[in-house]
Amino acid sequence: MGFFEKVYEVVKRIPKGKVATYGQIARIIGEPRKAKIVGWALHSNPYKGIVPCHRVVNRNGELSGGFAFGGMEIQRKLLEDEGIIFDESGRINLRKYLRKENGSEY
DNA sequence: TAGATGACTAATA
DNA sequence: CTATTAGCCATCT
């Protein structure tokens, strides 16, 4: 299984109402240095509709910014629908929403 | 083959 | 928390 596939698997496992960082995902997979590659995996050709890219944020708790999957506004709306609150700076409370690394089999 | 790029992170101030 | 610097590595040109 390639690195990309692993990324997709992990992202798909993010529970609703929670988020994960790129570094977090990379760590779960077992390659903490490839945080950037995780971003790459999502940017390149994610399984549209299968991988919840909107739940993946950077370590600041901020969303991707540039292109996402239809627009930043949609992304924010989706997260809000899942119960995630954005602060005035357009960021989310990682303390509360960051997903924990449950028993990963990777 | 080499150099530049980027949906990043950790360390430091 | 913000800003800056350096390290990282698969892809692109």
Short mmCIF file of N, CA and C (backbone and C1' of nucleotides) in Angstrom, two decimals:
data_model
loop_
_atom_site.label_atom_id
_atom_site.label_comp_id
_atom_site.label_asym_id
_atom_site.label_seq_id
_atom_site.Cartn_x
_atom_site.Cartn_y
_atom_site.Cartn_z
N MET A 1 0.84 -1.20 0.00
CA MET A 1 0.00 0.00 0.00
C MET A 1 0.87 1.24 0.00
N GLY A 2 0.61 2.14 -0.89
CA GLY A 2 1.43 3.33 -1.00
C GLY A 2 1.15 4.34 0.10
N PHE A 3 2.00 5.28 0.21
CA PHE A 3 1.85 6.31 1.23
C PHE A 3 0.52 7.05 1.07
N PHE A 4 0.21 7.36 -0.15
CA PHE A 4 -1.02 8.10 -0.42
C PHE A 4 -2.23 7.33 0.10
N GLU A 5 -2.26 6.06 -0.20
CA GLU A 5 -3.40 5.24 0.23
C GLU A 5 -3.54 5.28 1.75
N LYS A 6 -2.41 5.20 2.42
CA LYS A 6 -2.44 5.25 3.88
C LYS A 6 -3.04 6.56 4.35
N VAL A 7 -2.63 7.62 3.70
CA VAL A 7 -3.15 8.94 4.07
C VAL A 7 -4.67 8.95 3.95
N TYR A 8 -5.14 8.44 2.84
CA TYR A 8 -6.59 8.44 2.63
C TYR A 8 -7.29 7.61 3.69
N GLU A 9 -6.71 6.47 4.02
CA GLU A 9 -7.32 5.61 5.03
C GLU A 9 -7.42 6.34 6.37
N VAL A 10 -6.33 6.98 6.74
CA VAL A 10 -6.32 7.68 8.03
C VAL A 10 -7.32 8.82 8.04
N VAL A 11 -7.34 9.59 6.96
CA VAL A 11 -8.24 10.74 6.91
C VAL A 11 -9.69 10.27 6.97
N LYS A 12 -9.96 9.19 6.32
CA LYS A 12 -11.32 8.66 6.34
C LYS A 12 -11.73 8.28 7.76
N ARG A 13 -10.76 7.95 8.59
CA ARG A 13 -11.05 7.51 9.95
C ARG A 13 -11.29 8.65 10.91
N ILE A 14 -11.06 9.88 10.48
CA ILE A 14 -11.26 11.00 11.40
C ILE A 14 -12.75 11.08 11.76
N PRO A 15 -13.07 11.00 13.03
CA PRO A 15 -14.47 11.03 13.44
C PRO A 15 -15.11 12.38 13.17
N LYS A 16 -16.40 12.37 13.07
CA LYS A 16 -17.12 13.61 12.79
C LYS A 16 -16.98 14.57 13.97
N GLY A 17 -16.83 15.82 13.63
CA GLY A 17 -16.69 16.81 14.68
C GLY A 17 -15.28 16.91 15.23
N LYS A 18 -14.34 16.21 14.61
CA LYS A 18 -12.95 16.28 15.02
C LYS A 18 -12.09 16.60 13.81
N VAL A 19 -10.87 16.99 14.05
CA VAL A 19 -9.95 17.28 12.96
C VAL A 19 -8.60 16.65 13.25
N ALA A 20 -7.73 16.69 12.28
CA ALA A 20 -6.37 16.19 12.48
C ALA A 20 -5.42 17.07 11.69
N THR A 21 -4.18 17.11 12.15
CA THR A 21 -3.18 17.90 11.44
C THR A 21 -2.39 16.99 10.50
N TYR A 22 -1.72 17.62 9.58
CA TYR A 22 -0.92 16.87 8.61
C TYR A 22 0.17 16.07 9.33
N GLY A 23 0.82 16.73 10.27
CA GLY A 23 1.87 16.05 11.01
C GLY A 23 1.30 14.87 11.79
N GLN A 24 0.12 15.07 12.33
CA GLN A 24 -0.52 14.02 13.09
C GLN A 24 -0.74 12.80 12.21
N ILE A 25 -1.28 13.04 11.05
CA ILE A 25 -1.53 11.95 10.10
C ILE A 25 -0.23 11.26 9.73
N ALA A 26 0.77 12.07 9.44
CA ALA A 26 2.07 11.49 9.07
C ALA A 26 2.59 10.61 10.19
N ARG A 27 2.42 11.07 11.44
CA ARG A 27 2.87 10.28 12.58
C ARG A 27 2.11 8.98 12.68
N ILE A 28 0.81 9.05 12.50
CA ILE A 28 -0.01 7.84 12.58
C ILE A 28 0.46 6.81 11.57
N ILE A 29 0.77 7.29 10.39
CA ILE A 29 1.23 6.39 9.35
C ILE A 29 2.59 5.80 9.71
N GLY A 30 3.37 6.60 10.43
CA GLY A 30 4.66 6.10 10.84
C GLY A 30 5.82 6.83 10.16
N GLU A 31 5.51 7.95 9.48
CA GLU A 31 6.55 8.71 8.80
C GLU A 31 6.36 10.20 9.08
N PRO A 32 6.71 10.60 10.31
CA PRO A 32 6.46 11.98 10.74
C PRO A 32 7.13 13.03 9.86
N ARG A 33 8.08 12.62 9.07
CA ARG A 33 8.79 13.62 8.24
C ARG A 33 8.03 13.96 7.00
N LYS A 34 7.05 13.18 6.66
CA LYS A 34 6.38 13.39 5.39
C LYS A 34 5.10 14.20 5.53
N ALA A 35 5.08 15.09 6.49
CA ALA A 35 3.89 15.92 6.70
C ALA A 35 3.49 16.61 5.41
N LYS A 36 4.49 17.10 4.70
CA LYS A 36 4.20 17.80 3.45
C LYS A 36 3.59 16.87 2.43
N ILE A 37 4.06 15.68 2.42
CA ILE A 37 3.56 14.72 1.44
C ILE A 37 2.09 14.42 1.71
N VAL A 38 1.71 14.46 2.98
CA VAL A 38 0.30 14.27 3.31
C VAL A 38 -0.52 15.35 2.60
N GLY A 39 -0.05 16.57 2.73
CA GLY A 39 -0.73 17.67 2.04
C GLY A 39 -0.76 17.41 0.55
N TRP A 40 0.31 16.89 0.07
CA TRP A 40 0.39 16.59 -1.35
C TRP A 40 -0.66 15.56 -1.73
N ALA A 41 -0.77 14.56 -0.92
CA ALA A 41 -1.71 13.47 -1.21
C ALA A 41 -3.12 14.03 -1.33
N LEU A 42 -3.46 14.95 -0.46
CA LEU A 42 -4.80 15.51 -0.50
C LEU A 42 -4.98 16.46 -1.66
N HIS A 43 -3.90 17.16 -2.00
CA HIS A 43 -3.99 18.14 -3.08
C HIS A 43 -4.06 17.46 -4.44
N SER A 44 -3.27 16.44 -4.61
CA SER A 44 -3.13 15.84 -5.93
C SER A 44 -4.45 15.28 -6.46
N ASN A 45 -4.89 14.17 -5.97
CA ASN A 45 -6.15 13.63 -6.49
C ASN A 45 -6.87 12.79 -5.44
N PRO A 46 -7.38 13.44 -4.42
CA PRO A 46 -8.06 12.71 -3.36
C PRO A 46 -9.33 12.07 -3.89
N TYR A 47 -9.70 10.97 -3.29
CA TYR A 47 -10.95 10.33 -3.67
C TYR A 47 -12.08 11.28 -3.31
N LYS A 48 -12.53 11.99 -4.31
CA LYS A 48 -13.54 13.00 -4.05
C LYS A 48 -14.80 12.36 -3.46
N GLY A 49 -15.26 12.96 -2.39
CA GLY A 49 -16.46 12.47 -1.75
C GLY A 49 -16.20 11.35 -0.77
N ILE A 50 -15.00 10.82 -0.79
CA ILE A 50 -14.67 9.72 0.12
C ILE A 50 -13.78 10.21 1.25
N VAL A 51 -12.81 11.03 0.90
CA VAL A 51 -11.87 11.53 1.89
C VAL A 51 -12.31 12.92 2.36
N PRO A 52 -12.62 13.07 3.64
CA PRO A 52 -13.05 14.37 4.18
C PRO A 52 -11.89 15.33 4.35
N CYS A 53 -11.43 15.89 3.26
CA CYS A 53 -10.27 16.76 3.29
C CYS A 53 -10.48 17.94 4.23
N HIS A 54 -11.71 18.33 4.42
CA HIS A 54 -11.98 19.53 5.22
C HIS A 54 -11.64 19.32 6.68
N ARG A 55 -11.46 18.06 7.10
CA ARG A 55 -11.12 17.80 8.50
C ARG A 55 -9.62 17.81 8.71
N VAL A 56 -8.88 18.05 7.69
CA VAL A 56 -7.42 18.09 7.82
C VAL A 56 -6.95 19.52 7.81
N VAL A 57 -6.27 19.91 8.87
CA VAL A 57 -5.80 21.29 9.00
C VAL A 57 -4.32 21.31 9.33
N ASN A 58 -3.72 22.47 9.26
CA ASN A 58 -2.30 22.57 9.62
C ASN A 58 -2.19 22.71 11.14
N ARG A 59 -1.01 22.79 11.66
CA ARG A 59 -0.83 22.75 13.10
C ARG A 59 -1.40 23.99 13.78
N ASN A 60 -1.69 25.01 13.00
CA ASN A 60 -2.26 26.24 13.53
C ASN A 60 -3.76 26.12 13.72
N GLY A 61 -4.34 25.10 13.19
CA GLY A 61 -5.79 24.95 13.26
C GLY A 61 -6.47 25.73 12.16
N GLU A 62 -5.71 26.09 11.15
CA GLU A 62 -6.25 26.86 10.04
C GLU A 62 -6.47 25.95 8.84
N LEU A 63 -7.42 26.32 8.01
CA LEU A 63 -7.73 25.50 6.85
C LEU A 63 -6.76 25.77 5.72
N SER A 64 -6.89 24.95 4.69
CA SER A 64 -5.92 24.96 3.60
C SER A 64 -5.74 26.33 2.97
N GLY A 65 -6.80 27.08 2.77
CA GLY A 65 -6.64 28.38 2.16
C GLY A 65 -6.92 28.34 0.69
N GLY A 66 -5.95 28.01 -0.08
CA GLY A 66 -6.09 28.00 -1.54
C GLY A 66 -7.27 27.20 -2.03
N PHE A 67 -7.02 26.23 -2.83
CA PHE A 67 -8.08 25.39 -3.36
C PHE A 67 -8.41 24.28 -2.39
N ALA A 68 -9.67 23.89 -2.33
CA ALA A 68 -10.02 22.78 -1.45
C ALA A 68 -10.79 21.74 -2.25
N PHE A 69 -12.06 21.90 -2.37
CA PHE A 69 -12.85 20.92 -3.10
C PHE A 69 -14.11 21.56 -3.61
N GLY A 70 -14.15 22.88 -3.57
CA GLY A 70 -15.34 23.59 -4.01
C GLY A 70 -15.33 25.00 -3.48
N GLY A 71 -14.43 25.27 -2.55
CA GLY A 71 -14.34 26.61 -2.00
C GLY A 71 -14.16 26.59 -0.50
N MET A 72 -13.46 27.55 -0.02
CA MET A 72 -13.20 27.65 1.40
C MET A 72 -14.48 27.80 2.20
N GLU A 73 -15.41 28.54 1.64
CA GLU A 73 -16.66 28.80 2.35
C GLU A 73 -17.39 27.50 2.62
N ILE A 74 -17.41 26.65 1.61
CA ILE A 74 -18.05 25.35 1.77
C ILE A 74 -17.35 24.57 2.87
N GLN A 75 -16.05 24.63 2.83
CA GLN A 75 -15.27 23.88 3.80
C GLN A 75 -15.63 24.32 5.22
N ARG A 76 -15.66 25.61 5.43
CA ARG A 76 -15.98 26.13 6.76
C ARG A 76 -17.38 25.71 7.18
N LYS A 77 -18.28 25.79 6.22
CA LYS A 77 -19.66 25.43 6.51
C LYS A 77 -19.75 23.96 6.94
N LEU A 78 -19.06 23.11 6.22
CA LEU A 78 -19.08 21.69 6.55
C LEU A 78 -18.61 21.46 7.98
N LEU A 79 -17.50 22.12 8.33
CA LEU A 79 -16.97 21.94 9.68
C LEU A 79 -17.94 22.46 10.73
N GLU A 80 -18.56 23.59 10.42
CA GLU A 80 -19.51 24.14 11.37
C GLU A 80 -20.68 23.19 11.56
N ASP A 81 -21.09 22.56 10.47
CA ASP A 81 -22.19 21.61 10.56
C ASP A 81 -21.82 20.42 11.44
N GLU A 82 -20.52 20.13 11.51
CA GLU A 82 -20.09 19.00 12.33
C GLU A 82 -19.90 19.41 13.77
N GLY A 83 -20.13 20.67 14.05
CA GLY A 83 -20.04 21.12 15.44
C GLY A 83 -18.75 21.84 15.77
N ILE A 84 -17.98 22.16 14.76
CA ILE A 84 -16.70 22.83 15.01
C ILE A 84 -16.89 24.34 14.92
N ILE A 85 -16.44 25.04 15.94
CA ILE A 85 -16.63 26.49 16.00
C ILE A 85 -15.36 27.20 15.54
N PHE A 86 -15.55 28.20 14.70
CA PHE A 86 -14.42 29.01 14.25
C PHE A 86 -14.31 30.27 15.10
N ASP A 87 -13.10 30.63 15.43
CA ASP A 87 -12.93 31.87 16.20
C ASP A 87 -12.87 33.05 15.25
N GLU A 88 -12.62 34.23 15.81
CA GLU A 88 -12.66 35.44 14.99
C GLU A 88 -11.58 35.45 13.92
N SER A 89 -10.51 34.74 14.16
CA SER A 89 -9.41 34.72 13.20
C SER A 89 -9.62 33.68 12.11
N GLY A 90 -10.77 33.01 12.16
CA GLY A 90 -11.02 31.98 11.16
C GLY A 90 -10.29 30.70 11.48
N ARG A 91 -9.98 30.50 12.73
CA ARG A 91 -9.28 29.29 13.13
C ARG A 91 -10.15 28.48 14.08
N ILE A 92 -9.78 27.26 14.31
CA ILE A 92 -10.56 26.42 15.21
C ILE A 92 -9.76 26.07 16.45
N ASN A 93 -10.45 25.66 17.49
CA ASN A 93 -9.81 25.32 18.76
C ASN A 93 -9.25 23.90 18.71
N LEU A 94 -7.98 23.80 18.41
CA LEU A 94 -7.37 22.48 18.30
C LEU A 94 -7.44 21.74 19.63
N ARG A 95 -7.31 22.47 20.71
CA ARG A 95 -7.36 21.87 22.05
C ARG A 95 -8.59 20.96 22.17
N LYS A 96 -9.64 21.38 21.53
CA LYS A 96 -10.93 20.70 21.69
C LYS A 96 -11.21 19.72 20.55
N TYR A 97 -10.80 20.08 19.35
CA TYR A 97 -11.21 19.30 18.19
C TYR A 97 -10.13 18.39 17.62
N LEU A 98 -8.90 18.57 18.06
CA LEU A 98 -7.84 17.74 17.50
C LEU A 98 -8.07 16.28 17.86
N ARG A 99 -8.03 15.44 16.85
CA ARG A 99 -8.29 14.03 17.02
C ARG A 99 -7.13 13.35 17.73
N LYS A 100 -7.48 12.44 18.63
CA LYS A 100 -6.41 11.70 19.33
C LYS A 100 -6.03 10.48 18.51
N GLU A 101 -4.80 10.06 18.70
CA GLU A 101 -4.33 8.88 17.99
C GLU A 101 -4.79 7.63 18.73
N ASN A 102 -5.95 7.14 18.37
CA ASN A 102 -6.40 5.92 19.00
C ASN A 102 -5.53 4.77 18.53
N GLY A 103 -5.79 3.57 19.02
CA GLY A 103 -4.94 2.44 18.66
C GLY A 103 -4.82 2.28 17.16
N SER A 104 -3.83 2.89 16.60
CA SER A 104 -3.66 2.77 15.16
C SER A 104 -2.98 1.45 14.84
N GLU A 105 -3.40 0.86 13.80
CA GLU A 105 -2.80 -0.41 13.41
C GLU A 105 -1.67 -0.19 12.41
N TYR A 106 -1.31 1.02 12.22
CA TYR A 106 -0.21 1.27 11.32
C TYR A 106 1.05 1.22 12.11
P DT B 1 20.03 10.15 -13.18
"O5'" DT B 1 20.26 11.72 -13.47
"C5'" DT B 1 21.42 12.17 -14.17
"C4'" DT B 1 21.66 13.64 -13.89
"C3'" DT B 1 21.61 13.99 -12.40
"O3'" DT B 1 22.63 14.94 -12.13
"C1'" DT B 1 19.92 15.19 -13.57
P DA B 2 22.75 15.54 -10.54
"O5'" DA B 2 22.12 17.02 -10.61
"C5'" DA B 2 21.90 17.63 -11.88
"C4'" DA B 2 21.41 19.07 -11.72
"C3'" DA B 2 21.41 19.62 -10.30
"O3'" DA B 2 21.62 21.02 -10.35
"C1'" DA B 2 19.19 19.39 -11.02
P DG B 3 21.68 21.89 -8.93
"O5'" DG B 3 20.28 22.68 -8.99
"C5'" DG B 3 19.96 23.44 -10.15
"C4'" DG B 3 18.58 24.05 -10.03
"C3'" DG B 3 18.27 24.68 -8.68
"O3'" DG B 3 17.61 25.92 -8.87
"C1'" DG B 3 16.65 23.04 -9.18
P DA B 4 17.06 26.78 -7.63
"O5'" DA B 4 15.47 26.58 -7.78
"C5'" DA B 4 14.85 26.89 -9.02
"C4'" DA B 4 13.35 26.62 -8.94
"C3'" DA B 4 12.66 27.28 -7.74
"O3'" DA B 4 11.39 27.77 -8.16
"C1'" DA B 4 12.33 24.94 -7.68
P DT B 5 10.49 28.60 -7.10
"O5'" DT B 5 9.47 27.46 -6.64
"C5'" DT B 5 8.82 26.68 -7.64
"C4'" DT B 5 7.74 25.81 -7.02
"C3'" DT B 5 7.08 26.39 -5.76
"O3'" DT B 5 5.67 26.33 -5.89
"C1'" DT B 5 7.81 24.18 -5.38
P DG B 6 4.78 27.25 -4.91
"O5'" DG B 6 4.18 26.15 -3.92
"C5'" DG B 6 3.39 25.08 -4.44
"C4'" DG B 6 3.14 24.06 -3.34
"C3'" DG B 6 2.64 24.68 -2.03
"O3'" DG B 6 1.54 23.93 -1.51
"C1'" DG B 6 4.56 23.36 -1.66
P DA B 7 0.13 24.57 -1.89
"O5'" DA B 7 -0.82 23.98 -0.75
"C5'" DA B 7 -1.17 24.75 0.35
"C4'" DA B 7 -1.60 23.86 1.50
"C3'" DA B 7 -0.66 22.71 1.83
"O3'" DA B 7 -0.54 22.58 3.23
"C1'" DA B 7 -2.83 21.88 1.47
P DC B 8 0.54 23.57 3.94
"O5'" DC B 8 1.46 22.44 4.56
"C5'" DC B 8 0.94 21.18 4.96
"C4'" DC B 8 1.87 20.60 6.01
"C3'" DC B 8 1.76 21.29 7.36
"O3'" DC B 8 1.70 20.32 8.40
"C1'" DC B 8 4.00 21.30 6.60
P DT B 9 1.46 20.88 9.90
"O5'" DT B 9 2.91 20.68 10.56
"C5'" DT B 9 3.70 19.54 10.20
"C4'" DT B 9 4.99 19.51 11.01
"C3'" DT B 9 4.88 20.05 12.43
"O3'" DT B 9 5.62 19.19 13.29
"C1'" DT B 9 6.54 21.26 11.24
P DA B 10 5.55 19.40 14.89
"O5'" DA B 10 7.05 19.83 15.30
"C5'" DA B 10 8.16 19.13 14.77
"C4'" DA B 10 9.44 19.90 15.07
"C3'" DA B 10 9.48 20.47 16.49
"O3'" DA B 10 10.77 20.28 17.04
"C1'" DA B 10 9.72 22.22 14.92
P DA B 11 11.12 20.78 18.51
"O5'" DA B 11 12.01 22.08 18.23
"C5'" DA B 11 13.13 22.00 17.36
"C4'" DA B 11 13.80 23.36 17.26
"C3'" DA B 11 13.96 24.09 18.59
"O3'" DA B 11 15.25 24.67 18.66
"C1'" DA B 11 12.79 25.45 17.06
P DT B 12 15.74 25.35 20.10
"O5'" DT B 12 15.61 26.91 19.79
"C5'" DT B 12 16.15 27.43 18.57
"C4'" DT B 12 15.73 28.89 18.38
"C3'" DT B 12 15.70 29.71 19.66
"O3'" DT B 12 16.58 30.83 19.54
"C1'" DT B 12 13.76 30.07 18.38
P DA B 13 16.79 31.85 20.81
"O5'" DA B 13 15.87 33.08 20.40
"C5'" DA B 13 16.02 33.69 19.13
"C4'" DA B 13 15.07 34.87 18.99
"C3'" DA B 13 14.93 35.71 20.26
"O3'" DA B 13 14.89 37.09 19.94
"C1'" DA B 13 12.83 34.94 19.60
P DC C 1 -2.25 28.88 19.81
"O5'" DC C 1 -2.04 30.35 19.21
"C5'" DC C 1 -2.99 31.34 19.41
"C4'" DC C 1 -2.33 32.71 19.37
"C3'" DC C 1 -1.43 32.91 18.18
"O3'" DC C 1 -2.18 33.46 17.13
"C1'" DC C 1 -0.33 33.63 20.18
P DT C 2 -1.70 33.48 15.66
"O5'" DT C 2 -0.46 34.47 15.58
"C5'" DT C 2 -0.64 35.87 15.79
"C4'" DT C 2 0.70 36.57 15.59
"C3'" DT C 2 1.29 36.33 14.20
"O3'" DT C 2 1.72 37.55 13.63
"C1'" DT C 2 2.85 35.75 15.91
P DA C 3 2.15 37.54 12.10
"O5'" DA C 3 3.75 37.35 12.19
"C5'" DA C 3 4.53 38.29 12.92
"C4'" DA C 3 6.02 38.04 12.70
"C3'" DA C 3 6.39 37.60 11.29
"O3'" DA C 3 7.57 38.28 10.88
"C1'" DA C 3 7.11 35.98 12.86
P DT C 4 8.19 38.03 9.44
"O5'" DT C 4 9.44 37.08 9.76
"C5'" DT C 4 10.33 37.46 10.81
"C4'" DT C 4 11.40 36.40 11.01
"C3'" DT C 4 11.96 35.82 9.71
"O3'" DT C 4 13.38 35.82 9.75
"C1'" DT C 4 11.29 34.09 11.16
P DT C 5 14.26 35.34 8.50
"O5'" DT C 5 14.62 33.84 8.91
"C5'" DT C 5 15.17 33.59 10.22
"C4'" DT C 5 15.71 32.18 10.32
"C3'" DT C 5 16.24 31.58 9.00
"O3'" DT C 5 17.48 30.91 9.25
"C1'" DT C 5 14.52 30.21 9.91
P DA C 6 18.28 30.28 8.03
"O5'" DA C 6 18.02 28.73 8.30
"C5'" DA C 6 18.18 28.21 9.62
"C4'" DA C 6 17.68 26.78 9.68
"C3'" DA C 6 18.13 25.90 8.51
"O3'" DA C 6 18.48 24.61 9.00
"C1'" DA C 6 15.80 25.84 8.71
P DG C 7 19.29 23.62 8.06
"O5'" DG C 7 18.25 22.40 7.99
"C5'" DG C 7 17.81 21.79 9.19
"C4'" DG C 7 16.62 20.89 8.91
"C3'" DG C 7 16.82 19.94 7.72
"O3'" DG C 7 16.63 18.61 8.15
"C1'" DG C 7 14.76 21.06 7.56
P DC C 8 16.97 17.45 7.08
"O5'" DC C 8 15.56 16.96 6.52
"C5'" DC C 8 14.47 16.71 7.40
"C4'" DC C 8 13.16 16.67 6.64
"C3'" DC C 8 13.25 15.92 5.31
"O3'" DC C 8 12.79 14.59 5.51
"C1'" DC C 8 11.98 17.96 5.12
P DC C 9 13.49 13.46 4.65
"O5'" DC C 9 12.51 13.40 3.40
"C5'" DC C 9 11.13 13.12 3.60
"C4'" DC C 9 10.36 13.38 2.32
"C3'" DC C 9 11.00 12.76 1.08
"O3'" DC C 9 9.97 12.26 0.24
"C1'" DC C 9 10.66 15.02 0.72
P DA C 10 10.31 10.99 -0.67
"O5'" DA C 10 9.11 11.07 -1.72
"C5'" DA C 10 7.78 10.95 -1.25
"C4'" DA C 10 6.84 11.79 -2.11
"C3'" DA C 10 6.83 11.40 -3.58
"O3'" DA C 10 5.52 11.56 -4.10
"C1'" DA C 10 7.58 13.64 -3.34
P DT C 11 5.23 11.05 -5.59
"O5'" DT C 11 5.30 12.38 -6.49
"C5'" DT C 11 4.48 13.36 -6.24
"C4'" DT C 11 4.68 14.66 -6.98
"C3'" DT C 11 4.78 14.61 -8.50
"O3'" DT C 11 3.71 15.38 -9.04
"C1'" DT C 11 6.46 15.99 -7.57
P DC C 12 3.58 15.50 -10.61
"O5'" DC C 12 4.39 16.85 -10.92
"C5'" DC C 12 4.13 18.00 -10.13
"C4'" DC C 12 4.82 19.23 -10.71
"C3'" DC C 12 4.87 19.27 -12.24
"O3'" DC C 12 4.68 20.60 -12.67
"C1'" DC C 12 7.06 19.29 -11.37
P DT C 13 4.58 20.92 -14.25
"O5'" DT C 13 6.02 21.49 -14.57
"C5'" DT C 13 6.50 22.62 -13.85
"C4'" DT C 13 7.83 23.07 -14.41
"C3'" DT C 13 7.94 22.99 -15.93
"O3'" DT C 13 8.68 24.10 -16.43
"C1'" DT C 13 9.65 21.72 -14.95
#
